[in-house]
Tab-separated table of C-alpha atoms in Angstrom:
chain	number	residue	atom	x	y	z
W	1180	MET	CA	-20.561	34.348	8.791
W	1181	THR	CA	-20.016	33.361	5.151
W	1182	LEU	CA	-22.362	36.092	3.954
W	1183	LEU	CA	-20.594	38.649	6.122
W	1184	ALA	CA	-17.235	37.591	4.693
W	1185	VAL	CA	-18.561	37.804	1.141
W	1186	GLU	CA	-20.031	41.255	1.672
W	1187	ARG	CA	-16.829	42.423	3.345
W	1188	ILE	CA	-14.772	41.290	0.353
W	1189	LYS	CA	-17.205	42.874	-2.107
W	1190	LEU	CA	-17.131	46.175	-0.249
W	1191	LEU	CA	-13.429	46.452	0.510
W	1192	THR	CA	-12.244	45.432	-2.962
W	1193	THR	CA	-13.752	48.611	-4.406
W	1194	ARG	CA	-12.221	52.067	-4.120
W	1195	SER	CA	-15.212	53.876	-2.655
W	1196	PRO	CA	-14.749	52.823	1.014
W	1197	TRP	CA	-11.137	53.983	1.040
W	1198	TRP	CA	-11.898	57.309	-0.626
W	1199	CYS	CA	-14.887	57.849	1.666
W	1200	ALA	CA	-12.760	57.146	4.740
W	1201	ILE	CA	-10.144	59.667	3.618
W	1202	ALA	CA	-12.783	62.248	2.697
W	1203	SER	CA	-14.546	61.869	6.058
W	1204	ILE	CA	-11.343	62.345	8.048
W	1205	VAL	CA	-10.100	65.261	5.946
W	1206	LEU	CA	-13.410	67.152	5.713
W	1207	ALA	CA	-14.264	66.790	9.400
W	1208	GLY	CA	-10.724	67.707	10.390
W	1209	ALA	CA	-10.676	70.749	8.130
W	1210	PHE	CA	-13.909	72.184	9.525
W	1211	THR	CA	-12.791	71.449	13.070
W	1212	ALA	CA	-9.457	73.170	12.441
W	1213	LEU	CA	-11.254	76.292	11.219
W	1214	VAL	CA	-13.210	76.542	14.462
W	1215	VAL	CA	-10.704	75.345	17.028
W	1216	GLY	CA	-7.831	77.169	15.355
W	1217	ASN	CA	-9.661	80.463	15.872
W	1218	ALA	CA	-10.633	79.794	19.486
W	1219	SER	CA	-9.789	82.440	22.043
W	1220	THR	CA	-10.295	83.170	25.713
W	1221	GLU	CA	-13.515	84.945	24.785
W	1222	PHE	CA	-14.724	82.020	22.661
W	1223	PRO	CA	-12.905	78.994	24.100
W	1224	ALA	CA	-12.750	75.626	22.414
W	1225	SER	CA	-14.540	72.699	24.063
W	1226	VAL	CA	-14.724	68.967	23.453
W	1227	ALA	CA	-17.969	69.564	21.579
W	1228	THR	CA	-16.370	72.018	19.170
W	1229	THR	CA	-13.707	69.443	18.276
W	1230	GLN	CA	-16.526	67.623	16.460
W	1231	TYR	CA	-17.759	70.684	14.603
W	1232	GLY	CA	-17.256	69.012	11.230
W	1233	TYR	CA	-18.961	65.725	12.032
W	1234	GLN	CA	-21.832	66.411	9.603
W	1235	MET	CA	-19.380	66.626	6.714
W	1236	GLY	CA	-18.146	63.158	7.518
W	1237	LEU	CA	-21.715	61.994	8.028
W	1238	ALA	CA	-22.603	63.069	4.499
W	1239	VAL	CA	-19.690	61.042	3.142
W	1240	ILE	CA	-20.751	57.967	5.128
W	1241	MET	CA	-24.270	58.136	3.732
W	1242	VAL	CA	-22.843	58.308	0.225
W	1243	LEU	CA	-20.839	55.174	1.035
W	1244	GLY	CA	-23.924	53.371	2.334
W	1245	ALA	CA	-26.011	54.246	-0.705
W	1246	LEU	CA	-23.278	53.295	-3.184
W	1247	SER	CA	-22.774	49.913	-1.519
W	1248	VAL	CA	-26.228	49.002	-2.844
W	1249	THR	CA	-26.859	51.111	-5.922
W	1250	THR	CA	-23.623	50.132	-7.672
W	1251	GLU	CA	-24.683	46.486	-7.440
W	1252	TYR	CA	-27.966	47.334	-9.138
W	1253	ARG	CA	-26.154	49.473	-11.703
W	1254	PHE	CA	-23.807	46.676	-12.783
W	1255	ASN	CA	-26.363	43.896	-12.191
W	1256	THR	CA	-24.092	42.039	-9.757
W	1257	ILE	CA	-27.014	41.930	-7.348
W	1258	ARG	CA	-28.687	39.405	-9.693
W	1259	THR	CA	-25.737	37.056	-9.318
W	1260	THR	CA	-25.797	37.452	-5.558
W	1261	PHE	CA	-29.513	36.698	-5.293
W	1262	ALA	CA	-29.134	33.734	-7.651
W	1263	ALA	CA	-26.399	32.297	-5.422
W	1264	VAL	CA	-28.272	33.064	-2.187
W	1265	PRO	CA	-32.059	33.184	-2.708
W	1266	ASN	CA	-32.606	34.433	0.858
W	1267	ARG	CA	-32.538	38.136	0.026
W	1268	ALA	CA	-33.185	39.236	3.605
W	1269	ALA	CA	-30.049	37.433	4.795
W	1270	VAL	CA	-27.932	38.898	1.989
W	1271	LEU	CA	-29.120	42.457	2.507
W	1272	GLY	CA	-28.910	42.161	6.284
W	1273	ALA	CA	-25.297	41.027	5.954
W	1274	LYS	CA	-24.552	43.922	3.597
W	1275	ALA	CA	-26.047	46.464	6.012
W	1276	THR	CA	-24.085	44.937	8.905
W	1277	VAL	CA	-20.763	45.128	7.062
W	1278	VAL	CA	-21.403	48.705	5.936
W	1279	ALA	CA	-22.422	49.708	9.481
W	1280	LEU	CA	-19.284	48.192	11.013
W	1281	LEU	CA	-17.097	49.986	8.485
W	1282	ALA	CA	-18.975	53.250	9.131
W	1283	LEU	CA	-18.473	52.762	12.873
W	1284	LEU	CA	-14.729	52.361	12.368
W	1285	ILE	CA	-14.483	55.357	10.040
W	1286	GLY	CA	-16.563	57.438	12.435
W	1287	GLU	CA	-14.358	56.668	15.417
W	1288	ILE	CA	-11.188	57.395	13.447
W	1289	THR	CA	-12.722	60.634	12.162
W	1290	ALA	CA	-13.895	61.771	15.590
W	1291	PHE	CA	-10.699	61.003	17.462
W	1292	SER	CA	-8.583	62.445	14.633
W	1293	SER	CA	-10.499	65.721	14.914
W	1294	TRP	CA	-10.135	65.652	18.683
W	1295	GLY	CA	-6.389	64.933	18.453
W	1296	LEU	CA	-5.955	67.719	15.907
W	1297	SER	CA	-7.746	70.080	18.266
W	1298	LEU	CA	-5.346	69.180	21.072
W	1299	LEU	CA	-2.466	70.216	18.833
W	1300	LEU	CA	-4.119	73.454	17.695
W	1301	ALA	CA	-5.444	74.582	21.074
W	1302	PRO	CA	-3.407	72.945	23.853
W	1303	GLU	CA	-4.268	75.746	26.265
W	1304	HIS	CA	-8.008	74.946	26.161
W	1305	ASP	CA	-9.759	72.301	28.244
W	1306	LEU	CA	-10.305	69.464	25.784
W	1307	ALA	CA	-9.892	66.542	28.159
W	1308	LEU	CA	-12.469	63.739	28.023
W	1309	ASP	CA	-13.226	63.972	31.725
W	1310	SER	CA	-16.992	63.436	31.723
W	1311	THR	CA	-19.494	61.032	30.188
W	1312	ALA	CA	-20.890	63.826	28.019
W	1313	ASP	CA	-17.420	64.568	26.653
W	1314	VAL	CA	-16.779	60.911	25.837
W	1315	VAL	CA	-20.128	60.622	24.053
W	1316	ASN	CA	-19.371	63.814	22.089
W	1317	VAL	CA	-16.396	62.047	20.541
W	1318	ALA	CA	-16.968	58.291	20.695
W	1319	GLY	CA	-20.672	58.665	19.890
W	1320	VAL	CA	-19.889	59.960	16.401
W	1321	GLY	CA	-18.991	56.475	15.189
W	1322	VAL	CA	-22.263	55.085	16.527
W	1323	VAL	CA	-24.276	57.756	14.704
W	1324	TYR	CA	-22.309	57.086	11.520
W	1325	ALA	CA	-23.080	53.348	11.806
W	1326	PHE	CA	-26.850	53.772	12.058
W	1327	SER	CA	-26.792	56.538	9.450
W	1328	SER	CA	-25.121	54.132	7.029
W	1329	VAL	CA	-27.961	51.658	7.656
W	1330	ILE	CA	-30.430	54.389	6.699
W	1331	ALA	CA	-28.387	55.050	3.549
W	1332	VAL	CA	-28.386	51.348	2.639
W	1333	ALA	CA	-32.164	51.288	3.066
W	1334	VAL	CA	-32.632	54.336	0.843
W	1335	GLY	CA	-30.324	52.783	-1.734
W	1336	LEU	CA	-32.453	49.636	-1.748
W	1337	LEU	CA	-35.634	51.624	-2.177
W	1338	VAL	CA	-34.368	54.007	-4.881
W	1339	ARG	CA	-31.815	51.724	-6.638
W	1340	HIS	CA	-30.238	54.662	-8.439
W	1341	SER	CA	-27.002	56.240	-7.195
W	1342	ALA	CA	-27.740	59.854	-8.084
W	1343	GLY	CA	-31.308	59.677	-6.812
W	1344	ALA	CA	-30.438	57.984	-3.533
W	1345	ILE	CA	-27.503	60.276	-2.788
W	1346	SER	CA	-29.485	63.402	-3.678
W	1347	LEU	CA	-32.340	62.341	-1.423
W	1348	LEU	CA	-30.002	61.617	1.487
W	1349	MET	CA	-28.073	64.869	1.111
W	1350	ILE	CA	-31.150	67.049	0.773
W	1351	TYR	CA	-32.865	65.452	3.743
W	1352	GLY	CA	-29.870	65.105	6.040
W	1353	LEU	CA	-28.314	68.519	5.431
W	1354	ALA	CA	-31.327	70.738	4.761
W	1355	ALA	CA	-34.837	69.283	4.921
W	1356	GLU	CA	-34.923	68.486	8.641
W	1357	SER	CA	-33.851	72.000	9.597
W	1358	MET	CA	-36.320	73.545	7.184
W	1359	VAL	CA	-39.204	71.696	8.848
W	1360	GLN	CA	-38.882	74.141	11.745
W	1361	LEU	CA	-40.084	76.911	9.422
W	1362	ILE	CA	-43.564	75.359	9.183
W	1363	PRO	CA	-45.815	77.758	11.120
W	1364	GLY	CA	-47.195	76.458	14.388
W	1365	VAL	CA	-46.132	72.808	14.269
W	1366	GLY	CA	-42.627	72.988	12.774
W	1367	ASP	CA	-40.719	72.772	16.053
W	1368	ASP	CA	-42.950	69.989	17.386
W	1369	ILE	CA	-42.337	67.877	14.278
W	1370	HIS	CA	-38.626	68.638	14.193
W	1371	LYS	CA	-38.110	67.351	17.735
W	1372	TRP	CA	-38.871	63.825	16.512
W	1373	LEU	CA	-36.992	63.773	13.220
W	1374	PRO	CA	-34.211	61.147	13.208
W	1375	PHE	CA	-31.063	63.173	12.648
W	1376	ASN	CA	-32.135	65.828	15.133
W	1377	VAL	CA	-32.696	63.057	17.681
W	1378	ALA	CA	-29.253	61.617	16.882
W	1379	TYR	CA	-27.834	65.098	17.479
W	1380	LYS	CA	-29.434	65.048	20.933
W	1381	PHE	CA	-27.611	61.786	21.677
W	1382	LEU	CA	-24.292	63.381	20.738
W	1383	THR	CA	-24.756	66.686	22.524
W	1384	GLY	CA	-26.507	65.422	25.643
W	1385	GLU	CA	-27.971	67.900	28.074
W	1386	GLY	CA	-24.991	69.420	29.866
W	1387	GLU	CA	-23.282	72.734	29.205
W	1388	SER	CA	-20.096	70.889	28.266
W	1389	SER	CA	-21.923	69.605	25.204
W	1390	GLY	CA	-23.347	72.898	24.061
W	1391	GLY	CA	-20.710	73.995	21.561
W	1392	MET	CA	-21.570	71.597	18.782
W	1393	THR	CA	-23.353	73.483	16.015
W	1394	VAL	CA	-24.708	72.749	12.568
W	1395	ALA	CA	-25.814	74.832	9.612
W	1396	GLY	CA	-29.373	76.079	9.318
W	1397	PRO	CA	-31.907	77.312	11.840
W	1398	PRO	CA	-31.249	76.673	15.564
W	1399	LEU	CA	-32.177	73.098	16.435
W	1400	SER	CA	-35.269	72.364	18.495
W	1401	THR	CA	-34.279	70.071	21.349
W	1402	SER	CA	-35.595	66.526	21.388
W	1403	PRO	CA	-37.491	65.677	24.607
W	1404	LEU	CA	-35.693	62.315	24.805
W	1405	SER	CA	-32.722	61.641	27.054
W	1406	PRO	CA	-29.443	60.889	25.225
W	1407	GLY	CA	-29.857	57.142	25.813
W	1408	TRP	CA	-33.421	57.044	24.519
W	1409	ALA	CA	-32.417	59.319	21.653
W	1410	LEU	CA	-29.908	56.706	20.501
W	1411	ALA	CA	-32.507	53.942	20.860
W	1412	TYR	CA	-34.998	56.005	18.823
W	1413	PHE	CA	-32.466	56.681	16.059
W	1414	ALA	CA	-31.401	53.037	15.957
W	1415	GLY	CA	-35.030	51.912	15.846
W	1416	PHE	CA	-35.762	54.260	12.960
W	1417	ALA	CA	-32.745	52.967	11.010
W	1418	LEU	CA	-33.657	49.311	11.566
W	1419	LEU	CA	-37.320	49.896	10.725
W	1420	LEU	CA	-36.430	51.638	7.469
W	1421	LEU	CA	-34.001	48.838	6.606
W	1422	SER	CA	-36.681	46.224	7.314
W	1423	LEU	CA	-39.134	47.990	5.008
W	1424	ALA	CA	-36.459	48.261	2.315
W	1425	ILE	CA	-35.618	44.543	2.581
W	1426	VAL	CA	-39.296	43.621	2.293
W	1427	SER	CA	-39.567	45.836	-0.786
W	1428	ALA	CA	-36.400	44.347	-2.331
W	1429	SER	CA	-37.711	40.821	-1.690
W	1430	LYS	CA	-40.900	41.532	-3.621
W	1431	ARG	CA	-39.358	43.374	-6.562
W	1432	ASP	CA	-37.334	42.044	-9.466
W	1433	ALA	CA	-33.596	42.342	-9.040
């Protein structure tokens, strides 16, 4: 508990979490407003479309996760932390936990803010959360943000450089996975198992009520996993990557 409290203080006494929270809410809300505000009877808004901008917020959350680690390496405060607590796995596990909890909170605020904004912009459309799929479309965003932040922390630990870690996360999360589908013959088969595509399956589910959520790039190939197993797969990937990063950090000089 002491480590969690220390990491919470270290994280929340910097400006980046507050700016990232604002940016996530504003960016996601702005993209959602563009879509829902132009909804019509021909192209009606749905609960899924209220989360149209979730990837913009996701990008911000991954920046937050990476910076939570790389800034400590940049200013050498990580050396002081490891000197005070030699158990690096415990320290880094606490850091990832605090970042994930903050990402969860930001994600839920972002998702429900976008949904509430949509209710104001399109009150005549059916945006009620009256099914499990609809609830997951909204509430599930925070869960995806939490595990995505763990992935970002892991990448930050492995790369240790802010620009490099953020560039890698942005390129992979926003472009590389979709581009995999362009590989002749096996692209779609590989893409079905890539982590962010699987997380997308968790959010969108399998019902028609979840079909309006779209992202940039080529059409997504559907993961064969059920939404529940898709979440477990994404969580497992995040925790595995974090474990590898902690092992690497434990063997390298701070």
